[in-house]
Protein backbone atom coordinates (compact mmCIF):
# COMPACT_ATOMS: atom_id res chain seq x y z
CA UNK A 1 -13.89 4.46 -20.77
CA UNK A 2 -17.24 2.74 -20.24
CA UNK A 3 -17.02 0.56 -17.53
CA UNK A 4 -16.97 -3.29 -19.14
CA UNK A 5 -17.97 -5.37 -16.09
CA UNK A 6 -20.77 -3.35 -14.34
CA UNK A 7 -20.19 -0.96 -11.23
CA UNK A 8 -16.59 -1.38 -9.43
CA UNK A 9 -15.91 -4.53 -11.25
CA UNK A 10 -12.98 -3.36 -13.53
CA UNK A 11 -9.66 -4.09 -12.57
CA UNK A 12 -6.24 -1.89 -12.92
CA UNK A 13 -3.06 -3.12 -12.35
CA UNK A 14 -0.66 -0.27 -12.00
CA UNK A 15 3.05 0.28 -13.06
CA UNK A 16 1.64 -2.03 -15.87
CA UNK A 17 5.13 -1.05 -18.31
CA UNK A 18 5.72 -4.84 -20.01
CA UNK A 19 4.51 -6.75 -17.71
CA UNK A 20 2.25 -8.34 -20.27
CA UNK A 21 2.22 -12.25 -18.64
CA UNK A 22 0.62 -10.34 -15.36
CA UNK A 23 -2.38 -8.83 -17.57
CA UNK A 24 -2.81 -12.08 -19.26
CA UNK A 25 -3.06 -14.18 -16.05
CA UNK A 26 -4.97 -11.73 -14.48
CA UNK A 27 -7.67 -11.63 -17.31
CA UNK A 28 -7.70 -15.07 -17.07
CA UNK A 29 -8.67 -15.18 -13.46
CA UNK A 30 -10.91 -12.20 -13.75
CA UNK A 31 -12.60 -14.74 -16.45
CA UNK A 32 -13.23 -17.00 -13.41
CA UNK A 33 -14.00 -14.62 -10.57
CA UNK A 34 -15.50 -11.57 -12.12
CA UNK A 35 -16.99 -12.47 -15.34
CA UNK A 36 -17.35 -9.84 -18.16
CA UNK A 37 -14.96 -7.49 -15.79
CA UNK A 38 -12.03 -5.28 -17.68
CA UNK A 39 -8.15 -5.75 -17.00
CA UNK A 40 -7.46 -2.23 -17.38
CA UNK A 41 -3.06 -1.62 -17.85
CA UNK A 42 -2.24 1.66 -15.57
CA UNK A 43 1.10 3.64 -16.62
CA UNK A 44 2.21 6.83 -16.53
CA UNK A 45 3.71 5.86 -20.15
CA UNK A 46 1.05 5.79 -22.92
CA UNK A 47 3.27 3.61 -24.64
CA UNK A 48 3.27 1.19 -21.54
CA UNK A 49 3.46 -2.39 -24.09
CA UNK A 50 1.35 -3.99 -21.84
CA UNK A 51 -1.52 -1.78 -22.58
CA UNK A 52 -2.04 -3.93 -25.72
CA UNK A 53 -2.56 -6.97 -24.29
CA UNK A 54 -5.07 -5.17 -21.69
CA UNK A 55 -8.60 -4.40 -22.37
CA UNK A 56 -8.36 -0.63 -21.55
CA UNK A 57 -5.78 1.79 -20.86
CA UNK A 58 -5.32 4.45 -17.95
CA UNK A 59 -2.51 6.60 -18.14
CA UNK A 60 -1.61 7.43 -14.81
CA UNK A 61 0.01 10.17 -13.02
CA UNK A 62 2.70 10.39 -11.26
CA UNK A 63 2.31 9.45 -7.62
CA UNK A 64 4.12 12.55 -5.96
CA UNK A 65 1.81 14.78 -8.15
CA UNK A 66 -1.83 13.53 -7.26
CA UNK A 67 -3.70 12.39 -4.47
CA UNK A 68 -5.71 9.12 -2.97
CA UNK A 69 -8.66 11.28 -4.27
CA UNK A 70 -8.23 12.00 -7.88
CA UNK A 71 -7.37 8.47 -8.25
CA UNK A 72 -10.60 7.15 -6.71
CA UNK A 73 -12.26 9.35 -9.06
CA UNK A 74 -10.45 7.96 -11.69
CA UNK A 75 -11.40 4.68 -10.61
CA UNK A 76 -15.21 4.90 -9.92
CA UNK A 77 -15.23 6.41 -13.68
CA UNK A 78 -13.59 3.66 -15.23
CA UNK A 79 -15.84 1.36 -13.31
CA UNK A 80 -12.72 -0.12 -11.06
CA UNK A 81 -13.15 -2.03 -7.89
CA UNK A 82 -9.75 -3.85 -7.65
CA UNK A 83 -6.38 -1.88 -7.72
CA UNK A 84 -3.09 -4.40 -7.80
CA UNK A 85 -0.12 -2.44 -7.43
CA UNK A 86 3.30 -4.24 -8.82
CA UNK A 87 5.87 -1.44 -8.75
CA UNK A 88 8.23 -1.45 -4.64
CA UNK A 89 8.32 2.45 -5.40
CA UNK A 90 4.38 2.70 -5.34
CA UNK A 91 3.47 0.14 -2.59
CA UNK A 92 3.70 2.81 0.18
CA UNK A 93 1.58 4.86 -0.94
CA UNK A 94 -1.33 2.20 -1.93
CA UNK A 95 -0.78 0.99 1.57
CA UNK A 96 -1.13 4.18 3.08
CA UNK A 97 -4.52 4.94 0.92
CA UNK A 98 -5.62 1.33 1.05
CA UNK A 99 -7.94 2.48 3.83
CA UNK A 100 -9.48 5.27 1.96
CA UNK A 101 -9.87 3.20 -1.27
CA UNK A 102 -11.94 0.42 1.07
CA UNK A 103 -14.50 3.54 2.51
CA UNK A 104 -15.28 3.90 -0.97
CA UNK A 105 -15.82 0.32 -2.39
CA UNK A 106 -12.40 -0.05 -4.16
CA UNK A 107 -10.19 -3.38 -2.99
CA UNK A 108 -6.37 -2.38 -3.06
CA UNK A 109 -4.37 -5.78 -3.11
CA UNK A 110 -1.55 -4.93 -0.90
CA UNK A 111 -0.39 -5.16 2.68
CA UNK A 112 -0.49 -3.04 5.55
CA UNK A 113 1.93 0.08 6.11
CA UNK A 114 4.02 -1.35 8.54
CA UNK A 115 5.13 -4.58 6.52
CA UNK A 116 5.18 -2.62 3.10
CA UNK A 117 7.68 -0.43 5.00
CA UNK A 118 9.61 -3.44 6.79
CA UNK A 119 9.85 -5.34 3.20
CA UNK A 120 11.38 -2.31 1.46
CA UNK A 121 14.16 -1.29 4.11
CA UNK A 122 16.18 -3.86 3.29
CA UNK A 123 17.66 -3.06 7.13
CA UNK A 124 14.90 -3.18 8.80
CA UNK A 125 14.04 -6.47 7.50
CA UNK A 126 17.00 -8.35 7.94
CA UNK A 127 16.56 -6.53 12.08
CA UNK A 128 12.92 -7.86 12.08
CA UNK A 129 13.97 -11.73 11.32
CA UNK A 130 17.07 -11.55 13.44
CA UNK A 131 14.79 -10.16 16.59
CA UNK A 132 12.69 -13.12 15.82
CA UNK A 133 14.51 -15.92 15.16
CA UNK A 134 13.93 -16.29 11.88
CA UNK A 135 16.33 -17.18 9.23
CA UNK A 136 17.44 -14.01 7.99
CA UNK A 137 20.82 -12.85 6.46
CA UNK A 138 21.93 -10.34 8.98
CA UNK A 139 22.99 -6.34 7.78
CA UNK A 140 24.33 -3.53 9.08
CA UNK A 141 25.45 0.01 8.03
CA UNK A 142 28.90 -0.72 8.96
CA UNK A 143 31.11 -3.94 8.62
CA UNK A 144 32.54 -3.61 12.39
CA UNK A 145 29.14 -5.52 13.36
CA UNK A 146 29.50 -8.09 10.74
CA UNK A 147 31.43 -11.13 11.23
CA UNK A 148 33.07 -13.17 7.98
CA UNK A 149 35.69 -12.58 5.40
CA UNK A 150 33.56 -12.05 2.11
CA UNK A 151 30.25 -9.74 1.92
CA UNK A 152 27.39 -8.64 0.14
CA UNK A 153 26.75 -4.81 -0.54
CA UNK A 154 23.94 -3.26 -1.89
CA UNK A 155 21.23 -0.04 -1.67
CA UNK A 156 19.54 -0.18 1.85
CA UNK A 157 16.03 1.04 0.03
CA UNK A 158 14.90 0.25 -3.79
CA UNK A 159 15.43 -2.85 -6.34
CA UNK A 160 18.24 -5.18 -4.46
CA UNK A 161 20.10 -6.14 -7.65
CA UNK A 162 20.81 -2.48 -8.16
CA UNK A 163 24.57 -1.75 -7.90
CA UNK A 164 24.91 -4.52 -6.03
CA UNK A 165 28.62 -5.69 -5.27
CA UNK A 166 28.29 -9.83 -4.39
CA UNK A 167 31.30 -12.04 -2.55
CA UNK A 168 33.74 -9.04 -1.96
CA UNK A 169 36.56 -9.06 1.12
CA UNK A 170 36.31 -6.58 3.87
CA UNK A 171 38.29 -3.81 1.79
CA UNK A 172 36.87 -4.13 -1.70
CA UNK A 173 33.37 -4.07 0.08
CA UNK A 174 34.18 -0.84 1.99
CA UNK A 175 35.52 0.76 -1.53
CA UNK A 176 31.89 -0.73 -3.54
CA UNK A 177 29.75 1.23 -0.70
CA UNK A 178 31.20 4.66 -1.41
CA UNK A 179 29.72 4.37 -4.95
CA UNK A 180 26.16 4.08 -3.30
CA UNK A 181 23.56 5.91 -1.49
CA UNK A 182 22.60 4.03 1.28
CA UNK A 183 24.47 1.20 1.00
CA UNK A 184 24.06 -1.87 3.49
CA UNK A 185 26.31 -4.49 4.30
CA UNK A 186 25.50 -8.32 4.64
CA UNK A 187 28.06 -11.63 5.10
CA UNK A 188 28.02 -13.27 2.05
CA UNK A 189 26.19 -17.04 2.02
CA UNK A 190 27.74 -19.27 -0.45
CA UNK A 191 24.49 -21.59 -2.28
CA UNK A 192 21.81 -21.48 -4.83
CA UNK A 193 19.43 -18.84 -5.21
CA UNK A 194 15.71 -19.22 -4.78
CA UNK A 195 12.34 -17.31 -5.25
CA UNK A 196 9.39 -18.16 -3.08
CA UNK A 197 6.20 -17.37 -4.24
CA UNK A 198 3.56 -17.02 -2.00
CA UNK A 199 0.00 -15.72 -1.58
CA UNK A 200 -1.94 -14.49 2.04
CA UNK A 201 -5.22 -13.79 3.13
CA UNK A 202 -6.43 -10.39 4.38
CA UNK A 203 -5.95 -11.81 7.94
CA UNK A 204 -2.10 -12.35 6.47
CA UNK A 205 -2.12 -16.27 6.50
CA UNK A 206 0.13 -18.14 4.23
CA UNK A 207 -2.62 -19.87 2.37
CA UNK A 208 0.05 -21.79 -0.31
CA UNK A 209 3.60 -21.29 -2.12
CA UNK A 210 5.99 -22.49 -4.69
CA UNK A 211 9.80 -22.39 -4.38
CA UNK A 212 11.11 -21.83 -7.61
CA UNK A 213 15.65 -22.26 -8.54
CA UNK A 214 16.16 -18.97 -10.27
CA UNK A 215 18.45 -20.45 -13.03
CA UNK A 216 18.93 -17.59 -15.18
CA UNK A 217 18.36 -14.11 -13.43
CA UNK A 218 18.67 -10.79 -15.79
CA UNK A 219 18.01 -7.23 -14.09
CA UNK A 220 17.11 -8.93 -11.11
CA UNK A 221 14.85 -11.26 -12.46
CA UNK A 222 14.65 -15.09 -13.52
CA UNK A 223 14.29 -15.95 -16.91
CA UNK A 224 14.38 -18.92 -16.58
CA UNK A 225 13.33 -20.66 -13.53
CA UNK A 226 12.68 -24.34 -12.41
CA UNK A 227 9.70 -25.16 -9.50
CA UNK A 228 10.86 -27.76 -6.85
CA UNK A 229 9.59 -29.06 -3.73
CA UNK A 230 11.27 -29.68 -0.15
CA UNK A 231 9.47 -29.42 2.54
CA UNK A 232 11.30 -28.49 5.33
CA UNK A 233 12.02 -25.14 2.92
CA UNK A 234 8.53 -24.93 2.53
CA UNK A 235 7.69 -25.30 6.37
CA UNK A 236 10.61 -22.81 7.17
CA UNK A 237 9.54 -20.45 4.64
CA UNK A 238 5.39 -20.25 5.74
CA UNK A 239 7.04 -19.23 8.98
CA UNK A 240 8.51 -16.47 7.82
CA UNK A 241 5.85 -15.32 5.66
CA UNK A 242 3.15 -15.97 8.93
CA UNK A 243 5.54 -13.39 10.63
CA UNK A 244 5.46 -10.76 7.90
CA UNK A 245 1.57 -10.26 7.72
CA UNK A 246 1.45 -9.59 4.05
CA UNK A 247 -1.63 -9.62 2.25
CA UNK A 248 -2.10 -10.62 -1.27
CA UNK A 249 1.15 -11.91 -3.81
CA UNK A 250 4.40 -11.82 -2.55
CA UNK A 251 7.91 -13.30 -3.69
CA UNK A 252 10.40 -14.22 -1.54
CA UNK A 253 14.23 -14.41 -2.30
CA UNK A 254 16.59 -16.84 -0.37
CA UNK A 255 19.44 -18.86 -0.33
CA UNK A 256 19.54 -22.20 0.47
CA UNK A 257 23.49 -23.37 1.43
CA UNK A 258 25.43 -26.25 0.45
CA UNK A 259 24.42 -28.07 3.72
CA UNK A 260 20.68 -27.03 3.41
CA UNK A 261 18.47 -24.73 5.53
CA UNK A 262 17.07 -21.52 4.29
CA UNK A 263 18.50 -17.88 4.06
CA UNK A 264 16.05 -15.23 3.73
CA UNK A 265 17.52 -11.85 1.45
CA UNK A 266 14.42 -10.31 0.75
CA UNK A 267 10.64 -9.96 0.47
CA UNK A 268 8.69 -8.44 -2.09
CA UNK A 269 5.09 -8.00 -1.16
CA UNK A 270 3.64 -7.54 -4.49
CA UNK A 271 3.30 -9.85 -7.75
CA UNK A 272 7.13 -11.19 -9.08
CA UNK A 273 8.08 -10.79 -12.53
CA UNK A 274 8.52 -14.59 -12.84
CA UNK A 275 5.55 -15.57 -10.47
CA UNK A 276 3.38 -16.76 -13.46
CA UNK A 277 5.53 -20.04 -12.97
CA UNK A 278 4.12 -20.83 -9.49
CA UNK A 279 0.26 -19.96 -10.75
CA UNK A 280 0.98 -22.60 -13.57
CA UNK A 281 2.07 -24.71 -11.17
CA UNK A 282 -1.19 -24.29 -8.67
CA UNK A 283 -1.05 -21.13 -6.71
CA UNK A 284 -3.71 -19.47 -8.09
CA UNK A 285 -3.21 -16.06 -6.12
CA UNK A 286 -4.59 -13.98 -8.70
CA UNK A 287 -7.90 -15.65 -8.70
CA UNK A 288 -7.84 -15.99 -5.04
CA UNK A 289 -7.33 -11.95 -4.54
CA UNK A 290 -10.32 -11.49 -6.48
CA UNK A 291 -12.62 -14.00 -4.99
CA UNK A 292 -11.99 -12.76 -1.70
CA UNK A 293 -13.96 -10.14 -2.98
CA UNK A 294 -16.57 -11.36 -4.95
CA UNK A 295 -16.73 -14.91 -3.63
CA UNK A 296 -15.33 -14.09 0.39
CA UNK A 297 -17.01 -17.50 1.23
CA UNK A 298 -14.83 -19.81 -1.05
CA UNK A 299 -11.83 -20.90 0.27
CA UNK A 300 -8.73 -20.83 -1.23
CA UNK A 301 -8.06 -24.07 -2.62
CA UNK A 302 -4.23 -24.83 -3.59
CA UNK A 303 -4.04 -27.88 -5.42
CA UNK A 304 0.08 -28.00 -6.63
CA UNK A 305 0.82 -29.77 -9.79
CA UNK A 306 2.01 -32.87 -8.96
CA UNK A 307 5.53 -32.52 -10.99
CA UNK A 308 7.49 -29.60 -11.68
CA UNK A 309 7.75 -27.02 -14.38
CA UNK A 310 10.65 -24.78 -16.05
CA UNK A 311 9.41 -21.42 -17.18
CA UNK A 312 11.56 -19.66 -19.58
CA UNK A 313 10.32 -15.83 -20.13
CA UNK A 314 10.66 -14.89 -23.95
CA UNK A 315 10.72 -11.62 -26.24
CA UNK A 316 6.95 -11.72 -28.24
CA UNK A 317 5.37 -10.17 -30.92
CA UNK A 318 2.23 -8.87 -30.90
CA UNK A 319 0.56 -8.00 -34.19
CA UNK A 320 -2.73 -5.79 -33.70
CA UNK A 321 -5.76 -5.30 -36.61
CA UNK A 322 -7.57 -3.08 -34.34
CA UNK A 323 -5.56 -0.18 -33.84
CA UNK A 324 -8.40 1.80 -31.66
CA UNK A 325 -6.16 0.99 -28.28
């Protein structure tokens, strides 16, 4: 592919499957902060949908069968100087090679090793808020160390919606675990369900976020969701992601109890499924992870919509007259 935006200008977004609102709002903030650069869709599928709403394709290979070095060389061909990962399963190795991919010129949006690996063992994180403080839901391997009558129980490492067993007693959460692999154990918190979206600077300040009701969740993911404001959530919240040094997008899941406070479950430091909600509503992290960049001297500006939005994700059909894709 001839690179579209000069020298290591081209961006790839990786794990790119159907994630087709990503490519669009990233094109549309490459528009702004890299003009006349490529969104190039990465997959290891060459049927990856998204690749036709990209403008180039890159079919990947598999992680465990290349290296940090053939993909550079992938990249300096196709004229690539940003990489944003969006899959958990690939984040630790981009944050491992981040390093490398910065020697040679090539901007990998994603955080160090140490919080990539804190944010995806779902133990380890609820141990890092708990030694700090923070408002975490506690876990444990066993449910001797837990105190309550009705629990959560889920995989310790990979998607958190995944065989998940929610608001079981003691016994019926002991029988759920044999059925996993790692499974983890957590009281259950009665409430709503909320995502926090969230961007931070390479030095892994909290620059802006939206906190989003996640009305309608399928797989995992809200399909429809509702942006709201309250700002001792919000000041609670930029805490917790000061704490986490993440670089770059990140979605946060809580739950916020009848009587009000926040519950942290989760992090995700990459890009959210849903997270095109909270750039319509002002936080612009896609344009900001490019300007650092190409514009390091402008300052991310978040200027929030000043009422709130519902976002509701829908099937869509795209029809294509120029089939060279």
């Amino acid at each position: 592919m001839t690179p579209v935006g000069g020298p290591a200008a081209n961006i790839l977004i990786t794990s790119a499957a159907r994630k087709a609102p990503l490519v669009r709002a990233m094109k549309a903030a490459a528009a702004r902060a890299v003009p006349g650069a490529a969104v190039i869709a990465g997959d290891i599928d060459p049927q990856a949908p998204a690749r036709y709403v990209a403008d180039g394709f890159w079919q990947l290979p598999r992680l465990n069968g290349t290296t940090p070095q053939s993909l550079m060389e992938g990249c300096r061909q196709r004229g690539i100087g940003t990489v944003l990962p969006t899959r958990d399963g690939e984040l630790a190795f981009w944050a491992e090679a981040r390093t490398l991919f910065a020697e040679a010129g090539i901007d990998v949006i994603v955080s160090a090793p140490e919080s990539v690996g804190c944010c995806l063992d779902k133990l380890a994180f609820a141990d890092f808020g708990q030694a700090r403080g923070l408002p975490f839901i506690p876990a444990a391997t066993a449910l001797d160390g837990l105190v309550g009558e009705r629990f959560v129980v889920k995989e310790r490492f990979g998607a958190g919606s995944r065989s998940i067993g929610i608001d079981l007693p003691r016994a019926a959460a002991l029988d759920h675990a044999r059925g996993l692999e790692a499974p983890i154990f957590q009281p259950f918190e009665p409430g709503g369900e909320i995502s926090i979206d969230a961007w931070m600077d390479r030095s892994g300040v909290p620059r802006g976020l939206v906190l989003r009701r996640r009305d309608c969740v399928v797989g995992g993911e809200s399909q429809i969701t509702t942006t709201f404001r309250d700002a001792a959530l919000e000041a609670a919240a930029l805490e917790v992601l000061g704490a986490l040094d993440l670089r770059g997008p990140a979605v946060m899941q809580a739950i916020v109890p009848p009587g009000g406070g926040l519950r942290v479950i989760e992090c995700n430091c990459r890009f959210g499924g849903a997270s095109t909600a909270s750039i319509a509503a002002g936080l612009d992290m896609l344009y900001w992870s490019l300007a650092e960049r190409h514009a390091p001297d402008a300052a991310p500006a978040f200027h929030r919509i000043e009422g709130e939005l519902r976002q509701v994700r829908l099937p869509e059909d795209v029809v294509l007259h120029d089939f060279d894709l």
